[in-house]
Amino acid sequence: RLNNDLKMEQRKIQYEDDALFIERFISDGKILDIGCNGGFFLEVLNNKFEKHGIEIDPEAVKFAKNTFKDFGSNIICESLENAPYENSTFDMISMRGTIEHMPDPLSAIKKVSELLKKDGLFGITATPNGVCLAADLYRDKWTLFHPIQHIWHFNPKSFSLICERFGLKLVSK
């Protein structure tokens, strides 16, 4: 994507929209972006956040460390289940287009619930809604239907029920 200027500009707009949404609920504190890629979403968040990221792609982590001097050193190459953070560390944890790729989303959400401080926020964005009109109309031709890449499809109700299982509640959708 780095070589596609239009795609990068479109993604930046999406990151900015997501940041504005998140900052309606929290504007500072310690944040962890799971599946942070090259750190692009963290970059658009205001600088009152202490920014951390976790990513499984070593090239993306290398890019983030070399590009974002403010927080690049806080981006690690690791899986969520092996994350080296203490419980109750983060005020906010975000996943942008990540949960649908995880082999065990229940374990991932359980880990998120452990890493969050009491009353911390868990933000999910850029995740396909499996019951949206496009999914219903196009079914297996839906552009977000990728049986190999998107191994799970959620909807607001199913996702809310999963989160509630681990003490997380839906505050907005």
Coordinates of N, CA, C and O in Angstrom, one line a residue:
R1 N 0.8 -1.2 0.0 CA 0.0 0.0 0.0 C 0.8 1.3 0.0 O 0.4 2.3 -0.4
L2 N 2.0 1.2 0.5 CA 2.9 2.4 0.6 C 3.1 3.0 -0.7 O 3.3 4.3 -0.8
N3 N 3.1 2.2 -1.8 CA 3.4 2.8 -3.1 C 2.1 3.3 -3.8 O 2.2 3.9 -4.9
N4 N 1.0 3.1 -3.2 CA -0.3 3.6 -3.8 C -0.7 4.9 -3.0 O -1.3 4.8 -1.9
D5 N -0.4 6.0 -3.6 CA -0.7 7.3 -2.9 C -2.2 7.5 -2.6 O -2.5 8.0 -1.5
L6 N -3.0 7.1 -3.6 CA -4.5 7.3 -3.4 C -4.9 6.4 -2.2 O -5.7 6.9 -1.3
K7 N -4.5 5.2 -2.2 CA -4.9 4.3 -1.1 C -4.4 4.8 0.3 O -5.1 4.7 1.3
M8 N -3.2 5.3 0.3 CA -2.7 5.8 1.6 C -3.4 7.0 2.0 O -3.7 7.2 3.2
E9 N -3.8 7.9 1.1 CA -4.6 9.1 1.4 C -6.0 8.7 1.9 O -6.5 9.3 2.9
Q10 N -6.6 7.7 1.3 CA -7.9 7.3 1.7 C -7.8 6.6 3.1 O -8.7 6.9 4.0
R11 N -6.8 5.9 3.4 CA -6.6 5.3 4.7 C -6.4 6.3 5.7 O -6.9 6.2 6.9
K12 N -5.6 7.4 5.4 CA -5.4 8.4 6.4 C -6.7 9.1 6.8 O -6.9 9.4 8.0
I13 N -7.6 9.3 5.8 CA -8.9 9.9 6.1 C -9.7 9.0 7.0 O -10.3 9.4 8.0
Q14 N -9.6 7.7 6.8 CA -10.3 6.7 7.6 C -9.7 6.7 9.0 O -10.4 6.7 10.0
Y15 N -8.4 6.8 9.1 CA -7.7 6.8 10.5 C -8.2 8.1 11.2 O -8.4 8.1 12.4
E16 N -8.2 9.2 10.5 CA -8.6 10.5 11.1 C -10.0 10.4 11.6 O -10.3 10.9 12.7
D17 N -10.9 9.8 10.8 CA -12.3 9.7 11.3 C -12.4 8.8 12.5 O -13.1 9.1 13.4
D18 N -11.7 7.7 12.5 CA -11.7 6.8 13.7 C -11.1 7.5 14.9 O -11.6 7.3 16.0
A19 N -10.1 8.3 14.7 CA -9.5 9.0 15.8 C -10.5 10.0 16.4 O -10.6 10.1 17.6
L20 N -11.2 10.7 15.6 CA -12.2 11.7 16.0 C -13.3 11.0 16.8 O -13.7 11.5 17.9
F21 N -13.7 9.8 16.3 CA -14.7 9.0 17.1 C -14.2 8.6 18.4 O -14.8 8.8 19.5
I22 N -13.0 8.0 18.5 CA -12.4 7.6 19.7 C -12.2 8.7 20.7 O -12.5 8.6 21.9
E23 N -11.7 9.9 20.2 CA -11.5 11.0 21.1 C -12.7 11.7 21.6 O -12.7 12.6 22.4
R24 N -13.9 11.2 21.1 CA -15.2 11.6 21.8 C -15.3 11.0 23.2 O -16.0 11.5 24.0
F25 N -14.6 9.9 23.4 CA -14.7 9.1 24.6 C -13.5 9.2 25.5 O -13.6 9.1 26.7
I26 N -12.3 9.4 24.9 CA -11.1 9.5 25.6 C -10.1 10.4 24.8 O -10.0 10.2 23.6
S27 N -9.4 11.3 25.5 CA -8.5 12.2 24.8 C -7.1 12.1 25.3 O -6.2 12.8 24.7
D28 N -6.8 11.3 26.3 CA -5.4 11.1 26.7 C -5.3 9.7 27.4 O -6.3 9.0 27.6
G29 N -4.1 9.4 27.8 CA -3.9 8.1 28.5 C -3.0 7.2 27.7 O -2.5 7.6 26.7
K30 N -2.9 6.0 28.2 CA -2.0 5.0 27.6 C -2.9 4.2 26.6 O -3.8 3.5 27.1
I31 N -2.5 4.1 25.3 CA -3.3 3.4 24.3 C -2.4 2.4 23.7 O -1.2 2.5 23.4
L32 N -3.1 1.2 23.4 CA -2.5 0.1 22.6 C -3.3 -0.1 21.4 O -4.5 -0.4 21.5
D33 N -2.6 -0.1 20.2 CA -3.2 -0.4 19.0 C -2.8 -1.8 18.6 O -1.6 -2.0 18.3
I34 N -3.7 -2.8 18.6 CA -3.4 -4.2 18.3 C -3.5 -4.4 16.8 O -4.6 -4.0 16.2
G35 N -2.5 -4.9 16.2 CA -2.5 -5.0 14.7 C -2.2 -3.7 14.1 O -2.8 -3.2 13.1
C36 N -1.2 -3.0 14.7 CA -1.0 -1.5 14.3 C -0.3 -1.3 13.0 O -0.2 -0.1 12.6
N37 N 0.0 -2.4 12.3 CA 0.7 -2.2 11.0 C 1.9 -1.3 11.2 O 2.7 -1.5 12.1
G38 N 2.1 -0.3 10.4 CA 3.2 0.6 10.4 C 3.1 1.8 11.3 O 3.8 2.7 11.3
G39 N 2.0 1.8 12.2 CA 1.8 2.9 13.2 C 1.0 4.1 12.6 O 0.9 5.1 13.3
F40 N 0.4 3.9 11.5 CA -0.3 5.0 10.8 C -1.5 5.6 11.6 O -1.7 6.8 11.7
F41 N -2.3 4.7 12.2 CA -3.4 5.1 13.1 C -2.9 5.8 14.3 O -3.4 6.9 14.7
L42 N -1.9 5.3 15.0 CA -1.3 5.9 16.2 C -0.8 7.3 15.8 O -1.0 8.3 16.6
E43 N -0.3 7.5 14.6 CA 0.2 8.8 14.2 C -0.8 9.9 14.2 O -0.6 11.0 14.6
V44 N -2.1 9.6 13.9 CA -3.1 10.6 13.8 C -3.8 10.9 15.1 O -4.5 11.9 15.3
L45 N -3.6 10.1 16.1 CA -4.1 10.4 17.5 C -3.4 11.5 18.1 O -2.2 11.8 17.8
N46 N -4.0 12.3 18.9 CA -3.4 13.5 19.5 C -2.2 13.0 20.4 O -2.1 11.9 20.8
N47 N -1.3 13.9 20.6 CA -0.1 13.6 21.3 C -0.2 13.6 22.9 O 0.8 13.4 23.6
K48 N -1.4 13.7 23.4 CA -1.7 13.5 24.8 C -1.7 12.0 25.1 O -1.6 11.7 26.3
F49 N -1.8 11.2 24.1 CA -1.8 9.7 24.3 C -0.4 9.2 24.4 O 0.5 9.7 23.7
E50 N -0.1 8.3 25.3 CA 1.1 7.5 25.3 C 0.8 6.3 24.4 O 0.0 5.4 24.7
K51 N 1.4 6.3 23.2 CA 1.1 5.4 22.1 C 1.9 4.2 22.1 O 3.2 4.2 22.1
H52 N 1.2 3.0 22.1 CA 1.9 1.7 22.0 C 1.2 0.9 20.9 O 0.0 1.0 20.6
G53 N 2.0 0.0 20.2 CA 1.4 -0.8 19.2 C 2.0 -2.2 19.3 O 3.1 -2.4 19.7
I54 N 1.2 -3.2 18.8 CA 1.7 -4.6 18.7 C 1.3 -5.0 17.3 O 0.2 -4.8 16.8
E55 N 2.2 -5.7 16.6 CA 2.1 -6.1 15.2 C 2.9 -7.4 15.0 O 4.0 -7.5 15.5
I56 N 2.3 -8.3 14.2 CA 3.0 -9.5 13.9 C 3.9 -9.5 12.6 O 4.7 -10.3 12.4
D57 N 3.8 -8.4 11.8 CA 4.6 -8.3 10.6 C 5.9 -7.5 11.0 O 5.9 -6.3 11.3
P58 N 7.0 -8.2 10.9 CA 8.3 -7.5 11.3 C 8.7 -6.4 10.4 O 9.2 -5.4 10.9
E59 N 8.3 -6.4 9.1 CA 8.6 -5.3 8.2 C 7.8 -4.0 8.6 O 8.3 -2.9 8.6
A60 N 6.5 -4.2 9.0 CA 5.7 -3.1 9.4 C 6.2 -2.5 10.7 O 6.3 -1.3 10.9
V61 N 6.7 -3.3 11.6 CA 7.3 -2.8 12.9 C 8.5 -2.1 12.6 O 8.7 -1.0 13.2
K62 N 9.4 -2.6 11.7 CA 10.6 -1.9 11.4 C 10.3 -0.5 10.8 O 10.9 0.5 11.1
F63 N 9.3 -0.5 9.9 CA 8.9 0.8 9.3 C 8.4 1.8 10.4 O 8.9 2.9 10.4
A64 N 7.6 1.3 11.3 CA 7.1 2.2 12.3 C 8.2 2.7 13.2 O 8.3 3.9 13.5
K65 N 9.1 1.9 13.6 CA 10.3 2.3 14.4 C 11.1 3.3 13.7 O 11.6 4.2 14.4
N66 N 11.3 3.2 12.4 CA 12.2 4.1 11.6 C 11.4 5.4 11.3 O 12.1 6.4 11.0
T67 N 10.1 5.4 11.3 CA 9.3 6.5 10.8 C 8.8 7.4 11.9 O 8.8 8.6 11.7
F68 N 8.3 6.8 13.0 CA 7.7 7.6 14.0 C 8.6 7.7 15.2 O 8.5 6.8 16.1
K69 N 9.4 8.7 15.3 CA 10.3 8.9 16.4 C 9.7 9.1 17.7 O 10.2 8.7 18.8
D70 N 8.5 9.7 17.8 CA 7.8 9.9 19.0 C 7.4 8.7 19.7 O 7.4 8.6 21.0
F71 N 6.9 7.7 19.0 CA 6.4 6.5 19.6 C 6.8 5.2 19.0 O 6.5 4.1 19.4
G72 N 7.6 5.2 17.9 CA 8.0 4.0 17.2 C 8.7 3.0 18.1 O 8.5 1.8 17.9
S73 N 9.4 3.4 19.1 CA 10.1 2.5 20.0 C 9.1 1.7 20.9 O 9.4 0.7 21.5
N74 N 7.8 2.2 20.9 CA 6.8 1.5 21.7 C 6.0 0.5 20.8 O 5.0 0.0 21.3
I75 N 6.4 0.3 19.6 CA 5.7 -0.7 18.8 C 6.6 -2.0 18.7 O 7.8 -1.9 18.5
I76 N 5.9 -3.1 19.1 CA 6.6 -4.3 19.2 C 6.1 -5.4 18.2 O 5.0 -5.3 17.8
C77 N 7.0 -6.3 17.8 CA 6.6 -7.4 16.9 C 6.3 -8.6 17.8 O 7.3 -9.2 18.3
E78 N 5.0 -8.9 18.0 CA 4.6 -10.0 18.9 C 3.2 -10.3 18.6 O 2.4 -9.5 18.1
S79 N 2.8 -11.5 19.0 CA 1.4 -11.8 19.0 C 0.7 -11.3 20.2 O 1.3 -11.1 21.3
L80 N -0.6 -11.1 20.2 CA -1.3 -10.6 21.3 C -1.2 -11.6 22.5 O -1.0 -11.1 23.6
E81 N -1.3 -12.9 22.2 CA -1.3 -13.8 23.4 C 0.1 -13.8 24.1 O 0.1 -14.1 25.3
N82 N 1.1 -13.3 23.4 CA 2.4 -13.2 24.1 C 2.8 -11.8 24.4 O 4.0 -11.5 24.7
A83 N 1.9 -10.9 24.4 CA 2.1 -9.5 24.7 C 2.8 -9.4 26.1 O 2.3 -9.9 27.0
P84 N 3.9 -8.6 26.2 CA 4.6 -8.5 27.4 C 4.1 -7.4 28.4 O 4.9 -6.9 29.2
Y85 N 2.9 -7.1 28.3 CA 2.3 -6.0 29.1 C 1.7 -6.6 30.4 O 1.1 -7.7 30.4
E86 N 1.8 -5.8 31.5 CA 1.1 -6.2 32.7 C -0.4 -6.0 32.5 O -0.9 -5.1 31.8
N87 N -1.2 -6.7 33.3 CA -2.6 -6.5 33.3 C -3.0 -5.1 33.8 O -2.2 -4.5 34.6
S88 N -4.1 -4.6 33.4 CA -4.6 -3.2 33.8 C -3.6 -2.1 33.5 O -3.3 -1.2 34.2
T89 N -3.0 -2.2 32.3 CA -2.0 -1.3 31.8 C -2.6 -0.1 31.0 O -2.1 1.0 31.1
F90 N -3.6 -0.4 30.2 CA -4.0 0.6 29.1 C -5.4 1.2 29.4 O -6.3 0.5 29.9
D91 N -5.5 2.5 29.1 CA -6.7 3.2 29.2 C -7.6 2.9 28.0 O -8.8 3.0 28.1
M92 N -7.0 2.6 26.9 CA -7.7 2.4 25.6 C -6.9 1.3 24.9 O -5.7 1.4 24.8
I93 N -7.7 0.4 24.3 CA -7.1 -0.6 23.3 C -7.9 -0.5 22.1 O -9.1 -0.5 22.1
S94 N -7.2 -0.4 21.0 CA -8.0 -0.4 19.7 C -7.6 -1.5 18.8 O -6.4 -2.0 18.9
M95 N -8.5 -2.0 18.0 CA -8.3 -2.9 16.9 C -9.0 -2.4 15.7 O -10.2 -2.1 15.7
R96 N -8.2 -2.2 14.7 CA -8.7 -1.7 13.4 C -8.6 -2.7 12.4 O -7.5 -3.0 11.9
G97 N -9.7 -3.4 12.0 CA -9.6 -4.4 10.9 C -8.7 -5.5 11.3 O -7.9 -6.0 10.5
T98 N -8.8 -6.0 12.6 CA -7.9 -7.0 13.1 C -8.6 -8.2 13.6 O -8.2 -9.3 13.2
I99 N -9.6 -8.1 14.3 CA -10.3 -9.2 15.0 C -10.7 -10.3 14.1 O -10.7 -11.5 14.4
E100 N -11.2 -9.9 12.9 CA -11.7 -10.9 11.9 C -10.6 -11.8 11.4 O -10.9 -12.8 10.7
H101 N -9.3 -11.4 11.6 CA -8.2 -12.2 11.1 C -7.7 -13.2 12.1 O -6.8 -14.0 11.8
M102 N -8.1 -13.0 13.4 CA -7.5 -13.8 14.5 C -8.1 -15.2 14.6 O -9.3 -15.3 14.5
P103 N -7.2 -16.2 14.8 CA -7.7 -17.5 14.8 C -8.6 -17.8 16.0 O -9.5 -18.6 16.0
D104 N -8.4 -17.1 17.1 CA -9.2 -17.3 18.4 C -9.6 -15.9 18.9 O -9.0 -15.4 19.8
P105 N -10.7 -15.3 18.3 CA -11.1 -14.0 18.8 C -11.6 -14.0 20.3 O -11.4 -13.0 20.9
L106 N -12.1 -15.1 20.8 CA -12.5 -15.1 22.2 C -11.3 -14.9 23.1 O -11.3 -14.1 24.1
S107 N -10.2 -15.6 22.8 CA -9.0 -15.4 23.6 C -8.4 -14.0 23.5 O -7.9 -13.5 24.5
A108 N -8.5 -13.5 22.3 CA -8.0 -12.1 22.0 C -8.8 -11.1 22.9 O -8.2 -10.2 23.5
I109 N -10.1 -11.2 22.9 CA -10.9 -10.3 23.7 C -10.7 -10.5 25.2 O -10.7 -9.5 25.9
K110 N -10.5 -11.7 25.6 CA -10.2 -12.0 27.0 C -8.9 -11.3 27.4 O -8.8 -10.6 28.4
K111 N -7.9 -11.4 26.5 CA -6.6 -10.7 26.8 C -6.8 -9.2 26.8 O -6.2 -8.6 27.7
V112 N -7.6 -8.7 25.9 CA -7.9 -7.2 25.9 C -8.5 -6.8 27.2 O -8.1 -5.8 27.9
S113 N -9.5 -7.6 27.7 CA -10.1 -7.3 29.0 C -9.1 -7.3 30.1 O -9.3 -6.5 31.1
E114 N -8.1 -8.1 30.1 CA -7.1 -8.2 31.1 C -6.2 -7.0 31.1 O -5.7 -6.5 32.1
L115 N -5.8 -6.6 29.9 CA -4.9 -5.5 29.7 C -5.4 -4.1 30.0 O -4.7 -3.2 30.3
L116 N -6.8 -4.0 29.9 CA -7.4 -2.7 30.1 C -7.5 -2.4 31.6 O -7.7 -3.3 32.4
K117 N -7.3 -1.1 31.9 CA -7.5 -0.6 33.3 C -9.0 -0.7 33.5 O -9.9 -0.7 32.6
K118 N -9.4 -0.6 34.8 CA -10.8 -0.5 35.1 C -11.4 0.7 34.4 O -10.8 1.7 34.4
D119 N -12.6 0.5 33.8 CA -13.3 1.5 33.0 C -12.5 1.9 31.8 O -12.8 3.0 31.2
G120 N -11.5 1.1 31.3 CA -10.8 1.3 30.1 C -11.7 1.1 28.9 O -12.8 0.5 29.0
L121 N -11.3 1.6 27.8 CA -12.1 1.5 26.5 C -11.5 0.6 25.5 O -10.3 0.6 25.4
F122 N -12.3 -0.2 24.8 CA -11.9 -1.1 23.8 C -12.6 -0.6 22.5 O -13.8 -0.7 22.4
G123 N -11.8 -0.2 21.5 CA -12.4 0.3 20.3 C -12.2 -0.6 19.1 O -11.0 -1.0 18.9
I124 N -13.3 -1.0 18.5 CA -13.2 -1.8 17.3 C -13.7 -1.0 16.1 O -14.8 -0.5 16.2
T125 N -12.9 -0.9 15.1 CA -13.3 -0.2 13.9 C -12.8 -0.9 12.7 O -11.9 -1.8 12.8
A126 N -13.3 -0.6 11.5 CA -12.8 -1.2 10.2 C -12.9 -2.7 10.2 O -12.1 -3.4 9.6
T127 N -14.0 -3.2 10.9 CA -14.2 -4.6 10.9 C -15.5 -4.9 10.1 O -16.5 -4.3 10.4
P128 N -15.5 -5.8 9.2 CA -16.7 -6.1 8.4 C -17.9 -6.5 9.3 O -17.8 -7.3 10.2
N129 N -19.0 -5.9 8.9 CA -20.3 -6.3 9.6 C -21.0 -7.4 8.8 O -21.4 -7.1 7.7
G130 N -21.0 -8.6 9.3 CA -21.5 -9.7 8.6 C -23.0 -9.7 8.3 O -23.5 -10.6 7.6
V131 N -23.7 -8.8 8.9 CA -25.2 -8.7 8.6 C -25.5 -7.4 7.9 O -26.7 -7.0 7.9
C132 N -24.6 -6.7 7.3 CA -24.9 -5.5 6.6 C -25.6 -5.8 5.2 O -25.6 -6.9 4.8
L133 N -26.2 -4.8 4.7 CA -26.9 -4.9 3.4 C -26.0 -5.5 2.3 O -26.4 -6.4 1.6
A134 N -24.8 -5.0 2.2 CA -23.9 -5.5 1.1 C -23.6 -7.0 1.3 O -23.6 -7.8 0.3
A135 N -23.4 -7.4 2.5 CA -23.1 -8.9 2.8 C -24.3 -9.7 2.4 O -24.2 -10.8 1.8
D136 N -25.5 -9.2 2.8 CA -26.7 -9.9 2.5 C -27.0 -10.0 1.0 O -27.3 -11.1 0.4
L137 N -26.8 -8.9 0.3 CA -27.0 -8.9 -1.2 C -26.0 -9.7 -2.0 O -26.4 -10.4 -2.9
Y138 N -24.7 -9.5 -1.7 CA -23.7 -10.1 -2.5 C -23.2 -11.4 -2.1 O -22.5 -12.1 -2.8
R139 N -23.4 -11.8 -0.8 CA -23.0 -13.0 -0.2 C -21.5 -13.3 -0.5 O -20.7 -12.6 -0.2
D140 N -21.2 -14.4 -1.2 CA -19.8 -14.8 -1.4 C -19.1 -13.9 -2.4 O -17.9 -14.0 -2.6
K141 N -19.8 -13.0 -3.1 CA -19.2 -12.0 -4.0 C -19.0 -10.7 -3.2 O -18.4 -9.7 -3.8
W142 N -19.4 -10.6 -2.0 CA -19.1 -9.4 -1.1 C -17.6 -9.2 -1.1 O -16.9 -10.1 -0.8
T143 N -17.2 -7.9 -1.3 CA -15.8 -7.7 -1.3 C -15.0 -7.9 0.0 O -13.8 -8.1 0.0
L144 N -15.8 -8.0 1.1 CA -15.1 -8.2 2.4 C -15.3 -9.7 2.8 O -14.9 -10.1 3.9
F145 N -15.8 -10.5 1.9 CA -15.9 -12.0 2.2 C -14.6 -12.6 1.7 O -14.4 -12.8 0.5
H146 N -13.7 -12.9 2.6 CA -12.4 -13.5 2.3 C -12.2 -14.7 3.2 O -11.7 -14.6 4.3
P147 N -12.7 -15.9 2.7 CA -12.6 -17.1 3.6 C -11.2 -17.4 4.2 O -11.1 -17.9 5.3
I148 N -10.2 -17.0 3.5 CA -8.9 -17.2 4.1 C -8.4 -16.1 5.0 O -7.8 -16.3 6.0
Q149 N -8.7 -14.9 4.6 CA -8.2 -13.7 5.4 C -9.1 -13.4 6.5 O -8.7 -13.1 7.6
H150 N -10.4 -13.3 6.2 CA -11.4 -12.9 7.2 C -12.1 -14.2 7.7 O -13.1 -14.7 7.1
I151 N -11.5 -14.8 8.7 CA -12.0 -16.1 9.2 C -13.2 -15.9 10.1 O -13.9 -16.9 10.3
W152 N -13.5 -14.7 10.5 CA -14.7 -14.5 11.3 C -15.5 -13.3 10.8 O -14.9 -12.4 10.3
H153 N -16.8 -13.4 10.9 CA -17.7 -12.2 10.6 C -18.5 -12.0 11.8 O -19.2 -12.9 12.3
F154 N -18.5 -10.8 12.2 CA -19.2 -10.3 13.4 C -20.3 -9.4 13.0 O -20.4 -8.9 11.8
N155 N -21.2 -9.1 13.9 CA -22.2 -8.0 13.7 C -22.3 -7.4 15.1 O -21.7 -7.9 16.1
P156 N -22.9 -6.2 15.2 CA -22.9 -5.5 16.5 C -23.4 -6.3 17.6 O -22.9 -6.3 18.7
K157 N -24.5 -7.1 17.4 CA -25.1 -7.9 18.5 C -24.1 -9.0 18.9 O -23.9 -9.2 20.1
S158 N -23.6 -9.8 18.0 CA -22.7 -10.9 18.3 C -21.4 -10.4 19.0 O -21.0 -10.9 20.0
F159 N -20.9 -9.3 18.5 CA -19.7 -8.7 19.1 C -19.9 -8.2 20.5 O -19.1 -8.4 21.4
S160 N -21.1 -7.6 20.7 CA -21.4 -7.1 22.0 C -21.6 -8.2 23.0 O -21.1 -8.2 24.2
L161 N -22.2 -9.3 22.6 CA -22.4 -10.5 23.5 C -21.0 -11.1 23.9 O -20.8 -11.5 25.0
I162 N -20.1 -11.2 22.9 CA -18.8 -11.7 23.2 C -18.1 -10.8 24.2 O -17.5 -11.3 25.2
C163 N -18.1 -9.5 24.0 CA -17.4 -8.6 24.9 C -18.0 -8.6 26.3 O -17.3 -8.6 27.3
E164 N -19.3 -8.7 26.4 CA -20.0 -8.8 27.7 C -19.5 -10.0 28.5 O -19.4 -9.9 29.7
R165 N -19.2 -11.1 27.8 CA -18.7 -12.3 28.4 C -17.4 -12.0 29.2 O -17.1 -12.7 30.2
F166 N -16.7 -11.0 28.8 CA -15.4 -10.6 29.5 C -15.5 -9.3 30.2 O -14.5 -8.6 30.5
G167 N -16.7 -8.9 30.6 CA -16.9 -7.7 31.4 C -16.8 -6.4 30.6 O -16.7 -5.3 31.2
L168 N -16.8 -6.4 29.3 CA -16.8 -5.2 28.5 C -18.2 -4.9 28.0 O -19.0 -5.8 27.6
K169 N -18.6 -3.6 28.0 CA -19.9 -3.3 27.5 C -19.9 -2.3 26.4 O -18.9 -1.5 26.3
L170 N -20.8 -2.4 25.5 CA -20.9 -1.5 24.3 C -21.4 -0.1 24.8 O -22.4 0.0 25.5
V171 N -20.6 0.9 24.4 CA -21.0 2.3 24.7 C -21.4 3.0 23.4 O -22.1 4.0 23.5
S172 N -21.1 2.5 22.3 CA -21.5 3.2 21.0 C -21.3 2.2 19.9 O -20.4 1.3 20.0
K173 N -22.1 2.4 18.8 CA -21.9 1.6 17.6 C -22.1 2.4 16.4 O -22.6 3.5 16.4

